[in-house]
CSV table of C-alpha atoms in Angstrom, one decimal:
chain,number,residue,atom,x,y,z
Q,1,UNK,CA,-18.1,0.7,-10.4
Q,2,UNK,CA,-14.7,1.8,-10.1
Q,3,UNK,CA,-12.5,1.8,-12.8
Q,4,UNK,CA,-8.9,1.4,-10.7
Q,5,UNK,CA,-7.1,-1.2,-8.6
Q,6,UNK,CA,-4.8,-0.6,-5.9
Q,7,UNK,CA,-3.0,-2.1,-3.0
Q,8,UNK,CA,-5.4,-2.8,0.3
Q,9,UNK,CA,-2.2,-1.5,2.3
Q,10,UNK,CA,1.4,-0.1,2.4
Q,11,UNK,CA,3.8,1.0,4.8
Q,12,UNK,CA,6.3,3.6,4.7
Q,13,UNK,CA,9.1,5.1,6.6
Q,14,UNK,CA,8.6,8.7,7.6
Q,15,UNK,CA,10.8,10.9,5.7
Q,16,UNK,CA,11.2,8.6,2.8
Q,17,UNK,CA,9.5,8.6,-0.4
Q,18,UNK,CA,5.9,7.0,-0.8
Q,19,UNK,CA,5.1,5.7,-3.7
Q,20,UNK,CA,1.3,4.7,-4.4
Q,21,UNK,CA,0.5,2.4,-7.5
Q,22,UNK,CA,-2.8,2.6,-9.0
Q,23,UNK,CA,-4.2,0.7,-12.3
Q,24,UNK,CA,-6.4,1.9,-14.9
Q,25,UNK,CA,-6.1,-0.2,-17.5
Q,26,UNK,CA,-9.8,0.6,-19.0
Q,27,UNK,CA,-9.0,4.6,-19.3
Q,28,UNK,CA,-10.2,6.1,-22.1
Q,29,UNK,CA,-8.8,9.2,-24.0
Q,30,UNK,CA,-10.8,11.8,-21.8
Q,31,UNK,CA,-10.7,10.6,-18.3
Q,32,UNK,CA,-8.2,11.8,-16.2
Q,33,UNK,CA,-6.4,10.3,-13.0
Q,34,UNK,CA,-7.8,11.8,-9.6
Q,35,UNK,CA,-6.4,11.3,-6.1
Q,36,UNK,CA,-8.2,11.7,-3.3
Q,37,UNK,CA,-7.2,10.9,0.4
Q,38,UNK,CA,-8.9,10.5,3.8
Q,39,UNK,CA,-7.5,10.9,7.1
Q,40,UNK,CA,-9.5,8.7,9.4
Q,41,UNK,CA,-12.6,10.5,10.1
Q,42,UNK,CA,-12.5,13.4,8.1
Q,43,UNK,CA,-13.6,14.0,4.5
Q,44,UNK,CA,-11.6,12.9,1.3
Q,45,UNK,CA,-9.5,15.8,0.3
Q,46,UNK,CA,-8.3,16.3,-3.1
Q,47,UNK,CA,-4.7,16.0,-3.6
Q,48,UNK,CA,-3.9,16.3,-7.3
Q,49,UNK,CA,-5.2,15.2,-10.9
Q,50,UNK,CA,-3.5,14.7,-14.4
Q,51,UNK,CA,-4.4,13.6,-18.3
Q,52,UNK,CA,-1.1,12.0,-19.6
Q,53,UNK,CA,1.5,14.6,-18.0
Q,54,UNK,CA,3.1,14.0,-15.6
Q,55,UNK,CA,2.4,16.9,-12.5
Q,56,UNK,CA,3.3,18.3,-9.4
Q,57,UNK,CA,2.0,20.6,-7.0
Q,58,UNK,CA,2.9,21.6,-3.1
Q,59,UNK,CA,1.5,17.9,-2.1
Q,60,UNK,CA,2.5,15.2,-4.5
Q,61,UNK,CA,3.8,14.2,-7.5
Q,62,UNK,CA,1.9,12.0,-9.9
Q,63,UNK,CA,3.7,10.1,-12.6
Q,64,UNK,CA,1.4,8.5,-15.6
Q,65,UNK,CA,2.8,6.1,-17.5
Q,66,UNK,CA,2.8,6.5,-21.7
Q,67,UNK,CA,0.2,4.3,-22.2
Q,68,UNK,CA,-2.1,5.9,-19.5
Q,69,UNK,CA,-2.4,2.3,-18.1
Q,70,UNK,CA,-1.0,3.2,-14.8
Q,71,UNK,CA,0.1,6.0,-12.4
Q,72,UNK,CA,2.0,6.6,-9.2
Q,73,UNK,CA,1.5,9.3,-6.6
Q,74,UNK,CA,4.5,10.6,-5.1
Q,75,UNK,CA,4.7,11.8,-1.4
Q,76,UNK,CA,8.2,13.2,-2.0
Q,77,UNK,CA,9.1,13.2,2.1
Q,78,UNK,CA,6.1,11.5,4.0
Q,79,UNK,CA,5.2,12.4,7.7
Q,80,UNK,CA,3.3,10.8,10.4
Q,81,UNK,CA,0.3,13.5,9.1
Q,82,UNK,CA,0.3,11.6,5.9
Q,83,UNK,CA,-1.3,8.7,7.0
Q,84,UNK,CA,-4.4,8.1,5.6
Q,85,UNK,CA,-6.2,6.1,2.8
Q,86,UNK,CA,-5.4,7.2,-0.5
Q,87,UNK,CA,-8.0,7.0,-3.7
Q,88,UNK,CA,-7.1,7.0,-7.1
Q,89,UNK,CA,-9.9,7.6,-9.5
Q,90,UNK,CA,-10.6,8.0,-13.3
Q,91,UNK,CA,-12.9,10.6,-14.6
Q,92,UNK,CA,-14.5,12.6,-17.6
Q,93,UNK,CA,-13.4,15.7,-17.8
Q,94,UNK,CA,-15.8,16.9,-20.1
Q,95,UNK,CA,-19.7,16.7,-19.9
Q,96,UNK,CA,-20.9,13.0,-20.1
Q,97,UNK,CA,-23.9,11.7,-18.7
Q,98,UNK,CA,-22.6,9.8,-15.6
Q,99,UNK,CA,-19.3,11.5,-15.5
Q,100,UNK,CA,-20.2,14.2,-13.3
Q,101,UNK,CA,-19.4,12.0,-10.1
Q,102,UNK,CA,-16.2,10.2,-8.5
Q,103,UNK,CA,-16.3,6.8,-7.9
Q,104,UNK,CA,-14.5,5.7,-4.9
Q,105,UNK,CA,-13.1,2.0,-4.9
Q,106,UNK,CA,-11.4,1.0,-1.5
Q,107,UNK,CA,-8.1,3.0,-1.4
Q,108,UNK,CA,-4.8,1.9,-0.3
Q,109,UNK,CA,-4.5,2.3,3.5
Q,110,UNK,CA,-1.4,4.1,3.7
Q,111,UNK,CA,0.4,3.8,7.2
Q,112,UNK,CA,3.5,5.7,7.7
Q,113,UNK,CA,5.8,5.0,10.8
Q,114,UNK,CA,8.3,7.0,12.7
W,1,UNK,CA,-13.3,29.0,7.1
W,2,UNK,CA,-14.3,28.7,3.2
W,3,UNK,CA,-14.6,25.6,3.0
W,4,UNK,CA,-17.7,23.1,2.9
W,5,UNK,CA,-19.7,22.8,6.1
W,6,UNK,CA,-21.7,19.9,7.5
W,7,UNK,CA,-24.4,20.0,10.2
W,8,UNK,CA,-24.9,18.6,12.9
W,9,UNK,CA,-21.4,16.2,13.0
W,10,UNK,CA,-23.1,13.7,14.9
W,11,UNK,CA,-26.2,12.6,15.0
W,12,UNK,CA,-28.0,9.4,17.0
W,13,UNK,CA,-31.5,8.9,16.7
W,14,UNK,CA,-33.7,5.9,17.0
W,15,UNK,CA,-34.9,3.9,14.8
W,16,UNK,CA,-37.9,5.1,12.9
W,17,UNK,CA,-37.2,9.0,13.7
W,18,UNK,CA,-36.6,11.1,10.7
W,19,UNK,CA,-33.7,13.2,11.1
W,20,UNK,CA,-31.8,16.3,8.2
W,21,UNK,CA,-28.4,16.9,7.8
W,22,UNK,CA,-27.5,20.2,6.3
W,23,UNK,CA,-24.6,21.2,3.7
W,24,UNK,CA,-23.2,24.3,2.8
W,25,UNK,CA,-20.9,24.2,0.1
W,26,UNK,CA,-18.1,26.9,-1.1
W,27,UNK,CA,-19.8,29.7,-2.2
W,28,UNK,CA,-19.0,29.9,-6.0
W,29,UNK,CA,-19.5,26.3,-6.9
W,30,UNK,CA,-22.3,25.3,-8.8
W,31,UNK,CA,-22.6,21.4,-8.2
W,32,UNK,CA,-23.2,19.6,-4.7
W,33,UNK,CA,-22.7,16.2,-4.2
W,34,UNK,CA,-24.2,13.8,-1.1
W,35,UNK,CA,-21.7,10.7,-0.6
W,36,UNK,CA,-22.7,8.0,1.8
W,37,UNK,CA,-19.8,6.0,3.5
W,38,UNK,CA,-20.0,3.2,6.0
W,39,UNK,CA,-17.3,1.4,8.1
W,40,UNK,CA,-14.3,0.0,6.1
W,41,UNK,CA,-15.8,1.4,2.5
W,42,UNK,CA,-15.2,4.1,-0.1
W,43,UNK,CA,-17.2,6.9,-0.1
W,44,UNK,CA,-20.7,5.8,-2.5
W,45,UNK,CA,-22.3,8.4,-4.7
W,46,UNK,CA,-26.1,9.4,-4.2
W,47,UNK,CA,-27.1,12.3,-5.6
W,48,UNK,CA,-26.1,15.4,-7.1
W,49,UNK,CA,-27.0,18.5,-7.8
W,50,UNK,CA,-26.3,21.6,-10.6
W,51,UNK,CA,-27.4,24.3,-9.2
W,52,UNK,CA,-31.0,23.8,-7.7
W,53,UNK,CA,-31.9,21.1,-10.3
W,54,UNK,CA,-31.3,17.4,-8.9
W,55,UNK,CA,-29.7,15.6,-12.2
W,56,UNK,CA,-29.0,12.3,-10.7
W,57,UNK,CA,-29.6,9.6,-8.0
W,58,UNK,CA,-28.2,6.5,-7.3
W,59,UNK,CA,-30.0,3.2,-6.9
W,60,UNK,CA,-29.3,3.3,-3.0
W,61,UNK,CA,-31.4,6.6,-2.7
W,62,UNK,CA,-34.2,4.6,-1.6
W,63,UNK,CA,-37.4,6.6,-1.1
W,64,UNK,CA,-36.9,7.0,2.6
W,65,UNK,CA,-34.0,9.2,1.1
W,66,UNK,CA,-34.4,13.1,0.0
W,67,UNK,CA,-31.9,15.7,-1.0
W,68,UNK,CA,-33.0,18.9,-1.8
W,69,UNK,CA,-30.8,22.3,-3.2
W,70,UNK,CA,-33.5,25.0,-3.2
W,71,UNK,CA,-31.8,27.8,-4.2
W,72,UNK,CA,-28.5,26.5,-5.8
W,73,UNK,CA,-26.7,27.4,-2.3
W,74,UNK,CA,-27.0,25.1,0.4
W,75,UNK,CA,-28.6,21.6,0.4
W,76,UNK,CA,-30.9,19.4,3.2
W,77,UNK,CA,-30.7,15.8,3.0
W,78,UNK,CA,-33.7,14.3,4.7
W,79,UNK,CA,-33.6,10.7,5.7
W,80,UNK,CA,-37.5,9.8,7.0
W,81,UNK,CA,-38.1,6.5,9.2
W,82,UNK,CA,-34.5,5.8,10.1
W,83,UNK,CA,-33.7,1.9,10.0
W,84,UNK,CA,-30.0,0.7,11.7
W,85,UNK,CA,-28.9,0.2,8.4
W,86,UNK,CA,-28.5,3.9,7.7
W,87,UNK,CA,-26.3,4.4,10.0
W,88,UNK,CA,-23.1,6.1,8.1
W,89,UNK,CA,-20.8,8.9,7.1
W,90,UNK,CA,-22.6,11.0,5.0
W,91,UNK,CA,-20.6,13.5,3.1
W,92,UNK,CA,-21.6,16.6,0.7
W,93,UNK,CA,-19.0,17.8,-1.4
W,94,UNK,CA,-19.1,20.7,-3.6
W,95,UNK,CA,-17.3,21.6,-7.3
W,96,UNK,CA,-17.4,24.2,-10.2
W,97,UNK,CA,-18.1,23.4,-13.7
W,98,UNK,CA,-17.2,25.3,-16.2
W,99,UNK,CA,-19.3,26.1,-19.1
W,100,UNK,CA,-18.6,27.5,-22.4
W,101,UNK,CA,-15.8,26.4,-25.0
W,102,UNK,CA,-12.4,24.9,-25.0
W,103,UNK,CA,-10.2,23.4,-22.7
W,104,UNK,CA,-11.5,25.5,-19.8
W,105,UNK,CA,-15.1,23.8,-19.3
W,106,UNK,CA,-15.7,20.3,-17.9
W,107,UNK,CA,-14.9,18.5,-14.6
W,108,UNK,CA,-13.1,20.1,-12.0
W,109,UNK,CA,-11.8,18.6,-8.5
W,110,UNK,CA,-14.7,18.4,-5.7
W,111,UNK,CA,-13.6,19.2,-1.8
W,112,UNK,CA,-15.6,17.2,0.2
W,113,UNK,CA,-17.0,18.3,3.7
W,114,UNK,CA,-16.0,16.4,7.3
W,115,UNK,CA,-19.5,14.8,7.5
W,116,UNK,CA,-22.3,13.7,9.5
W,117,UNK,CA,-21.6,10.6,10.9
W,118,UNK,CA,-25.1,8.9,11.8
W,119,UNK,CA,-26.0,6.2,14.6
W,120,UNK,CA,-29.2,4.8,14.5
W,121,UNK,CA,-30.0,3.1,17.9
């Protein structure tokens, strides 16, 4: 079962900020916070992952808060390109039995307009 | 392209036909993944694989269902007597883990392939 909860849906302006909640309030100390997206009919892609820092990369941001509870993903300047549905995901890093996979829940639907 | 790579992209068959996808995942990684998703839903685990050895199947890989990974490279996903009900996305995704010590081993982020969407008629 998934571990996270987020939004069924959000809209956003293109060229402002999008800002995607998830909850994880069941983290434990070695999973980290994955996010996947899908454009419709293609194949999630990964977009970026963190433990507790707080970390950037050439397509998002991703802001965890202190108690690991939560996150955000950033889309700094979003396009039309950018809409999709967005997964946020907990997982082992390390060896587990069980941990190897990622557990999709439902995503927020992410719909940005010119 | 380096990516992963699905065959066919689409498939229809009838009902009762068997039919095989095929997945080639990047060249280096170690572990494969098969992901089923249907209209609406997040992607759902099935199987995976570390190199050739098959180390875990889900509860909806019913026995109509098999994956295999011969020789650690590429992987067939077989799906015999085809009922309406498997008609899906079905995604491979591929990953490297890292073994040895420290902070270098463990989990690292899969890339996922575009698919074979089936229609069973």
């Amino acid at each position: 079962d998934a571990k996270t909860t987020q939004p069924p849906s959000m809209d956003c302006a293109e060229g402002r900020a999008a800002n995607l909640p998830c909850n994880h309030s069941t983290i434990s100390g070695n999973e980290y916070v994955y996010w996947y997206r899908q454009i419709h009919s293609q194949g999630p892609q990964y977009i970026i992952h963190g433990l507790k820092n707080n970390e950037t990369n050439e397509m998002a941001s991703l802001i965890i808060t202190e108690d690991r509870k939560s996150s955000t993903l950033i889309l700094p300047h979003a396009t039309l390109r950018d809409t999709a549905v967005y997964y946020c995901i907990v997982r082992a890093q390390y060896i587990i039995q069980g941990a190897q996979k990622l557990v999709f829940g439902q995503g927020t639907r992410l719909t940005i307009n010119p | 392209d380096t990516g992963v790579s699905q065959n066919p992209r689409h498939k229809i068959t009838k009902r009762g036909q068997n039919v095989t996808f095929r997945c080639d995942p990047i060249s280096e990684h170690n572990r494969l993944y098969w992901y089923r998703q249907t209209l609406g839903q997040g992607p759902e685990f099935l199987t995976y694989f570390q190199n050739e050895a098959q180390l875990e199947k889900s509860r909806l890989l019913s026995d109509r269902f098999s994956a295999e990974r011969p020789k650690g490279s590429f992987s067939t996903l077989e799906i015999q007597r085809t009922e309406q009900g498997d008609s899906a996305m079905y995604l491979c995704a591929s990953s490297l883990e890292r073994l040895g010590r420290g902070t270098e081993q463990g989990n690292t982020e899969a890339f996922f392939g575009q698919g074979t969407r089936l229609t069973v008629v």
